[in-house]
Amino acid sequence: QSALTQPASVSGSPGQSITISCTGTSSDVGNYNLVSWYQQHPAKAPKLIIFETTKRPSGVSYRFSGSKSGNTASLTISGLQAEDEADYFCCSYAGSSKLVFGGGTKLTVL
Amino acid sequence: EVQLLESGGDLRQPGGSLRLACAASGFPFSSYAMSWVRQAPGKGPEWVSSISDRGSSTFYADSVKGRFTISRDNSKNTLYLQMSSLRAEDTAMYYCTKADASIIVDAFPIWGQGTRVTVSS
C-alpha cells in the first residue's frame, strides 16, 4: 500500500481556519467513506479526531471537521487556537482489512 | 477507564526476534478487534497488523507479512506481536490500539503509550 499524500506543513493565525488535504487513490480514499484523522502532540500518542470521514468522537471540539471529494479528503480546523499546534495524520481503509496512513502535516499557529 | 499498556520493546540486532505485549483494561477485551500501529522517528504512523475479537482472523501489512505474528489471549486481556527476522526499517515506536468493532478495523480510537523497538547492529 502507498502512503496517502499530505502537505508537509500548514500555518495560520489564531482565530483563522485552515484546511489540510489528504490525497489517496480510487482504491482507498475514493472508494470508502472510512477516512480518519489524528492529532499528535510531541512525545504523545496520536488522538482520533475524525472517523468515517466526517464524524467527530465524543469530546472532540466542533472546530474540527472532515470532508471528502473524489480521492482527496480534507480536515478543516476553524477558530485556530494555540493548542491546535501539532502534527496531523490522515488514514484510510484500503480494502481487505488493510489501512494506509498519510505522511503527516505539521500545523504551526503563528 | 480504557487503558492499553505496551511492553517488550528493546534493542535487537538485524535478524533477531522480539515479542511485544499489550495489557488491556477497562473494557470487554474479548469483544473488540485490536491492532498494532508503528511510527518510525519523524515519520507518519504505519498500520502493522490487526486481529479480530476471538483471534480467528488476522491481517498484516505487506511490509511485515511472513515475519510478524499477531495473537491475543482473551483470558489474560493481552495482545501480542511476535516479531522475527527484524530489519533496520522495523525501528519504531509500536502502539497497541483498540478498535470500535469486533472484526473489521477502519480507525484507531484508542492508543496505548507505545513501546520502542530499535533494530541496529
PDB file of C-alpha atoms in Angstrom:
ATOM      1  CA  GLN A   1       0.000   0.000   0.000  1.00  0.00           C
ATOM      2  CA  SER A   2       1.310   3.510  -0.822  1.00  0.00           C
ATOM      3  CA  ALA A   3       1.065   6.221   1.789  1.00  0.00           C
ATOM      4  CA  LEU A   4      -1.550   8.927   1.417  1.00  0.00           C
ATOM      5  CA  THR A   5      -0.210  12.354   0.404  1.00  0.00           C
ATOM      6  CA  GLN A   6      -0.420  15.289   2.800  1.00  0.00           C
ATOM      7  CA  PRO A   7       1.268  18.708   2.705  1.00  0.00           C
ATOM      8  CA  ALA A   8       4.326  18.758   4.936  1.00  0.00           C
ATOM      9  CA  SER A   9       3.233  21.899   6.749  1.00  0.00           C
ATOM     10  CA  VAL A  10       0.470  24.459   7.075  1.00  0.00           C
ATOM     11  CA  SER A  11       0.176  27.534   9.234  1.00  0.00           C
ATOM     12  CA  GLY A  12      -2.434  30.004  10.382  1.00  0.00           C
ATOM     13  CA  SER A  13      -3.046  32.752  12.903  1.00  0.00           C
ATOM     14  CA  PRO A  14      -5.270  32.382  15.957  1.00  0.00           C
ATOM     15  CA  GLY A  15      -8.936  32.609  15.013  1.00  0.00           C
ATOM     16  CA  GLN A  16      -8.339  31.711  11.369  1.00  0.00           C
ATOM     17  CA  SER A  17      -9.375  28.497   9.602  1.00  0.00           C
ATOM     18  CA  ILE A  18      -7.013  26.086   7.895  1.00  0.00           C
ATOM     19  CA  THR A  19      -7.549  23.009   5.744  1.00  0.00           C
ATOM     20  CA  ILE A  20      -5.256  20.003   5.432  1.00  0.00           C
ATOM     21  CA  SER A  21      -5.626  17.796   2.380  1.00  0.00           C
ATOM     22  CA  CYS A  22      -5.077  14.053   2.149  1.00  0.00           C
ATOM     23  CA  THR A  23      -4.852  12.546  -1.326  1.00  0.00           C
ATOM     24  CA  GLY A  24      -5.178   8.855  -1.996  1.00  0.00           C
ATOM     25  CA  THR A  25      -6.477   6.737  -4.839  1.00  0.00           C
ATOM     26  CA  SER A  26      -9.682   5.122  -6.011  1.00  0.00           C
ATOM     27  CA  SER A  27      -8.620   2.039  -4.035  1.00  0.00           C
ATOM     28  CA  ASP A  28      -8.638   3.760  -0.670  1.00  0.00           C
ATOM     29  CA  VAL A  29      -9.887   7.321  -0.051  1.00  0.00           C
ATOM     30  CA  GLY A  30     -12.024   7.394  -3.187  1.00  0.00           C
ATOM     31  CA  ASN A  31     -13.651   4.019  -2.572  1.00  0.00           C
ATOM     32  CA  TYR A  32     -14.621   4.197   1.089  1.00  0.00           C
ATOM     33  CA  ASN A  33     -16.071   6.790   3.461  1.00  0.00           C
ATOM     34  CA  LEU A  34     -13.646   5.459   6.061  1.00  0.00           C
ATOM     35  CA  VAL A  35     -11.100   8.237   6.405  1.00  0.00           C
ATOM     36  CA  SER A  36      -9.903   9.061   9.903  1.00  0.00           C
ATOM     37  CA  TRP A  37      -7.768  11.919  11.184  1.00  0.00           C
ATOM     38  CA  TYR A  38      -5.386  12.006  14.142  1.00  0.00           C
ATOM     39  CA  GLN A  39      -3.787  14.808  16.130  1.00  0.00           C
ATOM     40  CA  GLN A  40      -0.376  14.173  17.675  1.00  0.00           C
ATOM     41  CA  HIS A  41       1.439  16.462  20.090  1.00  0.00           C
ATOM     42  CA  PRO A  42       5.180  15.943  20.659  1.00  0.00           C
ATOM     43  CA  ALA A  43       6.066  12.757  22.539  1.00  0.00           C
ATOM     44  CA  LYS A  44       2.388  11.764  22.757  1.00  0.00           C
ATOM     45  CA  ALA A  45       0.361   9.037  21.110  1.00  0.00           C
ATOM     46  CA  PRO A  46      -1.931  10.062  18.249  1.00  0.00           C
ATOM     47  CA  LYS A  47      -5.510  11.023  19.156  1.00  0.00           C
ATOM     48  CA  LEU A  48      -8.510  10.289  16.918  1.00  0.00           C
ATOM     49  CA  ILE A  49     -10.333  13.493  15.955  1.00  0.00           C
ATOM     50  CA  ILE A  50     -12.378  12.427  12.888  1.00  0.00           C
ATOM     51  CA  PHE A  51     -13.657   8.987  11.852  1.00  0.00           C
ATOM     52  CA  GLU A  52     -15.775   7.730   8.967  1.00  0.00           C
ATOM     53  CA  THR A  53     -14.657  10.824   7.016  1.00  0.00           C
ATOM     54  CA  THR A  54     -16.953  13.357   8.725  1.00  0.00           C
ATOM     55  CA  LYS A  55     -17.781  12.179  12.263  1.00  0.00           C
ATOM     56  CA  ARG A  56     -16.311  13.549  15.481  1.00  0.00           C
ATOM     57  CA  PRO A  57     -15.729  11.339  18.530  1.00  0.00           C
ATOM     58  CA  SER A  58     -17.311  12.422  21.765  1.00  0.00           C
ATOM     59  CA  GLY A  59     -15.255  15.153  23.401  1.00  0.00           C
ATOM     60  CA  VAL A  60     -13.596  16.448  20.227  1.00  0.00           C
ATOM     61  CA  SER A  61     -14.180  20.132  19.537  1.00  0.00           C
ATOM     62  CA  TYR A  62     -16.747  21.144  16.902  1.00  0.00           C
ATOM     63  CA  ARG A  63     -13.925  23.264  15.408  1.00  0.00           C
ATOM     64  CA  PHE A  64     -12.624  20.096  13.736  1.00  0.00           C
ATOM     65  CA  SER A  65     -14.495  18.901  10.640  1.00  0.00           C
ATOM     66  CA  GLY A  66     -13.849  16.419   7.853  1.00  0.00           C
ATOM     67  CA  SER A  67     -14.934  16.149   4.247  1.00  0.00           C
ATOM     68  CA  LYS A  68     -14.080  14.310   1.040  1.00  0.00           C
ATOM     69  CA  SER A  69     -14.200  14.911  -2.685  1.00  0.00           C
ATOM     70  CA  GLY A  70     -13.129  12.135  -5.014  1.00  0.00           C
ATOM     71  CA  ASN A  71      -9.771  10.752  -3.947  1.00  0.00           C
ATOM     72  CA  THR A  72      -8.998  13.667  -1.607  1.00  0.00           C
ATOM     73  CA  ALA A  73     -10.119  14.017   1.995  1.00  0.00           C
ATOM     74  CA  SER A  74      -9.773  17.219   3.982  1.00  0.00           C
ATOM     75  CA  LEU A  75      -9.566  18.253   7.612  1.00  0.00           C
ATOM     76  CA  THR A  76     -10.652  21.792   8.464  1.00  0.00           C
ATOM     77  CA  ILE A  77      -9.850  23.444  11.764  1.00  0.00           C
ATOM     78  CA  SER A  78     -11.782  26.635  12.410  1.00  0.00           C
ATOM     79  CA  GLY A  79     -11.084  29.269  15.047  1.00  0.00           C
ATOM     80  CA  LEU A  80      -7.435  28.214  15.359  1.00  0.00           C
ATOM     81  CA  GLN A  81      -6.094  28.084  18.890  1.00  0.00           C
ATOM     82  CA  ALA A  82      -2.525  27.786  20.145  1.00  0.00           C
ATOM     83  CA  GLU A  83      -3.271  24.286  21.476  1.00  0.00           C
ATOM     84  CA  ASP A  84      -4.074  23.118  17.925  1.00  0.00           C
ATOM     85  CA  GLU A  85      -0.370  23.293  17.042  1.00  0.00           C
ATOM     86  CA  ALA A  86       0.511  19.652  16.423  1.00  0.00           C
ATOM     87  CA  ASP A  87       1.082  17.050  13.728  1.00  0.00           C
ATOM     88  CA  TYR A  88      -1.987  15.764  11.881  1.00  0.00           C
ATOM     89  CA  PHE A  89      -2.251  12.431  10.088  1.00  0.00           C
ATOM     90  CA  CYS A  90      -4.954  11.023   7.840  1.00  0.00           C
ATOM     91  CA  CYS A  91      -5.713   7.347   7.459  1.00  0.00           C
ATOM     92  CA  SER A  92      -7.951   5.446   5.072  1.00  0.00           C
ATOM     93  CA  TYR A  93      -9.349   1.946   4.890  1.00  0.00           C
ATOM     94  CA  ALA A  94      -7.906   0.345   1.766  1.00  0.00           C
ATOM     95  CA  GLY A  95      -9.943  -2.842   1.493  1.00  0.00           C
ATOM     96  CA  SER A  96      -9.138  -6.399   2.596  1.00  0.00           C
ATOM     97  CA  SER A  97      -8.827  -5.183   6.193  1.00  0.00           C
ATOM     98  CA  LYS A  98      -5.783  -3.056   5.356  1.00  0.00           C
ATOM     99  CA  LEU A  99      -5.295   0.591   6.285  1.00  0.00           C
ATOM    100  CA  VAL A 100      -2.948   3.256   4.994  1.00  0.00           C
ATOM    101  CA  PHE A 101      -1.757   6.468   6.671  1.00  0.00           C
ATOM    102  CA  GLY A 102      -0.570   9.774   5.314  1.00  0.00           C
ATOM    103  CA  GLY A 103       2.904  11.139   5.954  1.00  0.00           C
ATOM    104  CA  GLY A 104       1.612  13.865   8.254  1.00  0.00           C
ATOM    105  CA  THR A 105       1.207  17.647   8.281  1.00  0.00           C
ATOM    106  CA  LYS A 106       2.800  19.944  10.833  1.00  0.00           C
ATOM    107  CA  LEU A 107       0.420  22.726  11.841  1.00  0.00           C
ATOM    108  CA  THR A 108       2.008  25.913  13.132  1.00  0.00           C
ATOM    109  CA  VAL A 109      -0.155  28.508  14.870  1.00  0.00           C
ATOM    110  CA  LEU A 110       1.529  31.837  14.217  1.00  0.00           C
TER     111      LEU A 110
ATOM    112  CA  GLU B   1     -11.223   3.932  32.023  1.00  0.00           C
ATOM    113  CA  VAL B   2      -9.860   2.187  28.953  1.00  0.00           C
ATOM    114  CA  GLN B   3      -6.133   1.517  29.272  1.00  0.00           C
ATOM    115  CA  LEU B   4      -3.616  -0.132  26.969  1.00  0.00           C
ATOM    116  CA  LEU B   5      -0.141  -0.774  28.341  1.00  0.00           C
ATOM    117  CA  GLU B   6       2.532  -1.979  25.942  1.00  0.00           C
ATOM    118  CA  SER B   7       5.750  -3.691  26.957  1.00  0.00           C
ATOM    119  CA  GLY B   8       8.605  -5.662  25.457  1.00  0.00           C
ATOM    120  CA  GLY B   9      10.325  -3.065  23.326  1.00  0.00           C
ATOM    121  CA  ASP B  10      14.106  -3.367  23.218  1.00  0.00           C
ATOM    122  CA  LEU B  11      17.261  -3.183  21.107  1.00  0.00           C
ATOM    123  CA  ARG B  12      17.827  -6.084  18.733  1.00  0.00           C
ATOM    124  CA  GLN B  13      20.330  -6.878  16.009  1.00  0.00           C
ATOM    125  CA  PRO B  14      19.142  -7.342  12.435  1.00  0.00           C
ATOM    126  CA  GLY B  15      17.750 -10.835  12.007  1.00  0.00           C
ATOM    127  CA  GLY B  16      16.726 -11.036  15.651  1.00  0.00           C
ATOM    128  CA  SER B  17      13.343 -11.627  17.283  1.00  0.00           C
ATOM    129  CA  LEU B  18      11.220  -9.829  19.851  1.00  0.00           C
ATOM    130  CA  ARG B  19       7.746 -10.243  21.367  1.00  0.00           C
ATOM    131  CA  LEU B  20       5.649  -7.236  22.283  1.00  0.00           C
ATOM    132  CA  ALA B  21       2.707  -7.420  24.685  1.00  0.00           C
ATOM    133  CA  CYS B  22      -0.226  -5.108  25.376  1.00  0.00           C
ATOM    134  CA  ALA B  23      -2.204  -5.427  28.596  1.00  0.00           C
ATOM    135  CA  ALA B  24      -5.741  -4.111  28.221  1.00  0.00           C
ATOM    136  CA  SER B  25      -8.170  -2.992  30.907  1.00  0.00           C
ATOM    137  CA  GLY B  26     -11.362  -1.010  31.340  1.00  0.00           C
ATOM    138  CA  PHE B  27     -13.374  -2.675  28.565  1.00  0.00           C
ATOM    139  CA  PRO B  28     -14.526  -6.169  27.487  1.00  0.00           C
ATOM    140  CA  PHE B  29     -11.305  -7.125  25.680  1.00  0.00           C
ATOM    141  CA  SER B  30     -12.750 -10.218  24.009  1.00  0.00           C
ATOM    142  CA  SER B  31     -15.421  -8.121  22.230  1.00  0.00           C
ATOM    143  CA  TYR B  32     -13.120  -5.894  20.199  1.00  0.00           C
ATOM    144  CA  ALA B  33     -10.636  -6.190  17.377  1.00  0.00           C
ATOM    145  CA  MET B  34      -7.155  -4.954  18.188  1.00  0.00           C
ATOM    146  CA  SER B  35      -4.261  -3.673  16.108  1.00  0.00           C
ATOM    147  CA  TRP B  36      -0.603  -2.730  16.192  1.00  0.00           C
ATOM    148  CA  VAL B  37       0.452   0.559  14.591  1.00  0.00           C
ATOM    149  CA  ARG B  38       4.085   1.697  14.431  1.00  0.00           C
ATOM    150  CA  GLN B  39       5.708   5.052  13.906  1.00  0.00           C
ATOM    151  CA  ALA B  40       9.325   5.474  12.885  1.00  0.00           C
ATOM    152  CA  PRO B  41      11.112   8.581  14.210  1.00  0.00           C
ATOM    153  CA  GLY B  42       9.931  11.685  12.337  1.00  0.00           C
ATOM    154  CA  LYS B  43       7.537   9.700  10.144  1.00  0.00           C
ATOM    155  CA  GLY B  44       3.813   9.119   9.928  1.00  0.00           C
ATOM    156  CA  PRO B  45       2.223   6.082  11.552  1.00  0.00           C
ATOM    157  CA  GLU B  46       2.079   2.770   9.695  1.00  0.00           C
ATOM    158  CA  TRP B  47      -0.605   0.137  10.250  1.00  0.00           C
ATOM    159  CA  VAL B  48       1.141  -3.160  11.024  1.00  0.00           C
ATOM    160  CA  SER B  49      -1.445  -5.802  11.877  1.00  0.00           C
ATOM    161  CA  SER B  50      -4.983  -6.393  13.168  1.00  0.00           C
ATOM    162  CA  ILE B  51      -6.755  -9.307  14.845  1.00  0.00           C
ATOM    163  CA  SER B  52     -10.467  -9.976  15.286  1.00  0.00           C
ATOM    164  CA  ASP B  53     -12.162 -10.249  18.665  1.00  0.00           C
ATOM    165  CA  ARG B  54     -11.786 -14.005  19.004  1.00  0.00           C
ATOM    166  CA  GLY B  55      -8.467 -14.166  17.201  1.00  0.00           C
ATOM    167  CA  SER B  56      -9.816 -16.171  14.285  1.00  0.00           C
ATOM    168  CA  SER B  57      -8.947 -13.538  11.679  1.00  0.00           C
ATOM    169  CA  THR B  58      -5.582 -11.810  11.329  1.00  0.00           C
ATOM    170  CA  PHE B  59      -4.381  -9.204   8.845  1.00  0.00           C
ATOM    171  CA  TYR B  60      -0.916  -7.869   8.054  1.00  0.00           C
ATOM    172  CA  ALA B  61       0.751  -5.055   6.163  1.00  0.00           C
ATOM    173  CA  ASP B  62       2.813  -6.303   3.229  1.00  0.00           C
ATOM    174  CA  SER B  63       5.947  -4.927   4.916  1.00  0.00           C
ATOM    175  CA  VAL B  64       5.689  -7.394   7.821  1.00  0.00           C
ATOM    176  CA  LYS B  65       3.766 -10.329   6.362  1.00  0.00           C
ATOM    177  CA  GLY B  66       5.599 -13.587   6.949  1.00  0.00           C
ATOM    178  CA  ARG B  67       7.837 -12.049   9.641  1.00  0.00           C
ATOM    179  CA  PHE B  68       5.395 -10.801  12.290  1.00  0.00           C
ATOM    180  CA  THR B  69       2.565 -12.722  14.006  1.00  0.00           C
ATOM    181  CA  ILE B  70      -0.270 -11.079  15.911  1.00  0.00           C
ATOM    182  CA  SER B  71      -2.132 -13.035  18.577  1.00  0.00           C
ATOM    183  CA  ARG B  72      -4.252 -12.494  21.658  1.00  0.00           C
ATOM    184  CA  ASP B  73      -5.081 -14.241  24.922  1.00  0.00           C
ATOM    185  CA  ASN B  74      -8.599 -13.183  25.872  1.00  0.00           C
ATOM    186  CA  SER B  75      -8.309 -14.942  29.232  1.00  0.00           C
ATOM    187  CA  LYS B  76      -5.432 -12.609  30.088  1.00  0.00           C
ATOM    188  CA  ASN B  77      -6.753  -9.493  28.289  1.00  0.00           C
ATOM    189  CA  THR B  78      -3.464  -9.329  26.417  1.00  0.00           C
ATOM    190  CA  LEU B  79      -2.472  -8.674  22.803  1.00  0.00           C
ATOM    191  CA  TYR B  80       0.851  -9.848  21.384  1.00  0.00           C
ATOM    192  CA  LEU B  81       3.100  -9.164  18.416  1.00  0.00           C
ATOM    193  CA  GLN B  82       5.806 -11.732  17.704  1.00  0.00           C
ATOM    194  CA  MET B  83       8.451 -10.114  15.526  1.00  0.00           C
ATOM    195  CA  SER B  84      11.148 -12.118  13.734  1.00  0.00           C
ATOM    196  CA  SER B  85      13.744 -11.541  11.005  1.00  0.00           C
ATOM    197  CA  LEU B  86      13.932  -7.966  12.234  1.00  0.00           C
ATOM    198  CA  ARG B  87      15.267  -5.291   9.902  1.00  0.00           C
ATOM    199  CA  ALA B  88      16.581  -1.778  10.495  1.00  0.00           C
ATOM    200  CA  GLU B  89      13.384  -0.415   8.953  1.00  0.00           C
ATOM    201  CA  ASP B  90      11.367  -2.046  11.743  1.00  0.00           C
ATOM    202  CA  THR B  91      12.821   0.521  14.144  1.00  0.00           C
ATOM    203  CA  ALA B  92       9.846   2.457  15.517  1.00  0.00           C
ATOM    204  CA  MET B  93       7.523   3.156  18.391  1.00  0.00           C
ATOM    205  CA  TYR B  94       4.940   0.383  18.419  1.00  0.00           C
ATOM    206  CA  TYR B  95       1.443   1.278  19.586  1.00  0.00           C
ATOM    207  CA  CYS B  96      -1.327  -1.077  20.654  1.00  0.00           C
ATOM    208  CA  THR B  97      -4.735   0.182  19.518  1.00  0.00           C
ATOM    209  CA  LYS B  98      -8.343  -0.765  20.236  1.00  0.00           C
ATOM    210  CA  ALA B  99     -10.990  -0.743  17.522  1.00  0.00           C
ATOM    211  CA  ASP B 100     -14.679   0.034  17.938  1.00  0.00           C
ATOM    212  CA  ALA B 101     -15.637  -3.122  16.027  1.00  0.00           C
ATOM    213  CA  SER B 102     -15.202  -6.833  16.541  1.00  0.00           C
ATOM    214  CA  ILE B 103     -13.695  -7.835  13.215  1.00  0.00           C
ATOM    215  CA  ILE B 104     -13.003  -5.091  10.682  1.00  0.00           C
ATOM    216  CA  VAL B 105     -10.775  -2.235  11.823  1.00  0.00           C
ATOM    217  CA  ASP B 106     -11.366   1.051   9.993  1.00  0.00           C
ATOM    218  CA  ALA B 107      -9.930   3.518  12.522  1.00  0.00           C
ATOM    219  CA  PHE B 108      -7.934   3.627  15.742  1.00  0.00           C
ATOM    220  CA  PRO B 109      -9.970   5.265  18.532  1.00  0.00           C
ATOM    221  CA  ILE B 110      -7.812   4.234  21.493  1.00  0.00           C
ATOM    222  CA  TRP B 111      -3.996   4.097  21.649  1.00  0.00           C
ATOM    223  CA  GLY B 112      -1.526   2.939  24.248  1.00  0.00           C
ATOM    224  CA  GLN B 113       1.557   4.952  25.150  1.00  0.00           C
ATOM    225  CA  GLY B 114       3.817   2.845  22.925  1.00  0.00           C
ATOM    226  CA  THR B 115       6.905   0.692  23.321  1.00  0.00           C
ATOM    227  CA  ARG B 116      10.126   1.413  21.425  1.00  0.00           C
ATOM    228  CA  VAL B 117      11.827  -1.127  19.190  1.00  0.00           C
ATOM    229  CA  THR B 118      15.307  -0.434  17.843  1.00  0.00           C
ATOM    230  CA  VAL B 119      16.968  -2.719  15.308  1.00  0.00           C
ATOM    231  CA  SER B 120      20.653  -1.996  14.927  1.00  0.00           C
ATOM    232  CA  SER B 121      23.968  -3.776  14.916  1.00  0.00           C
TER     233      SER B 121
END
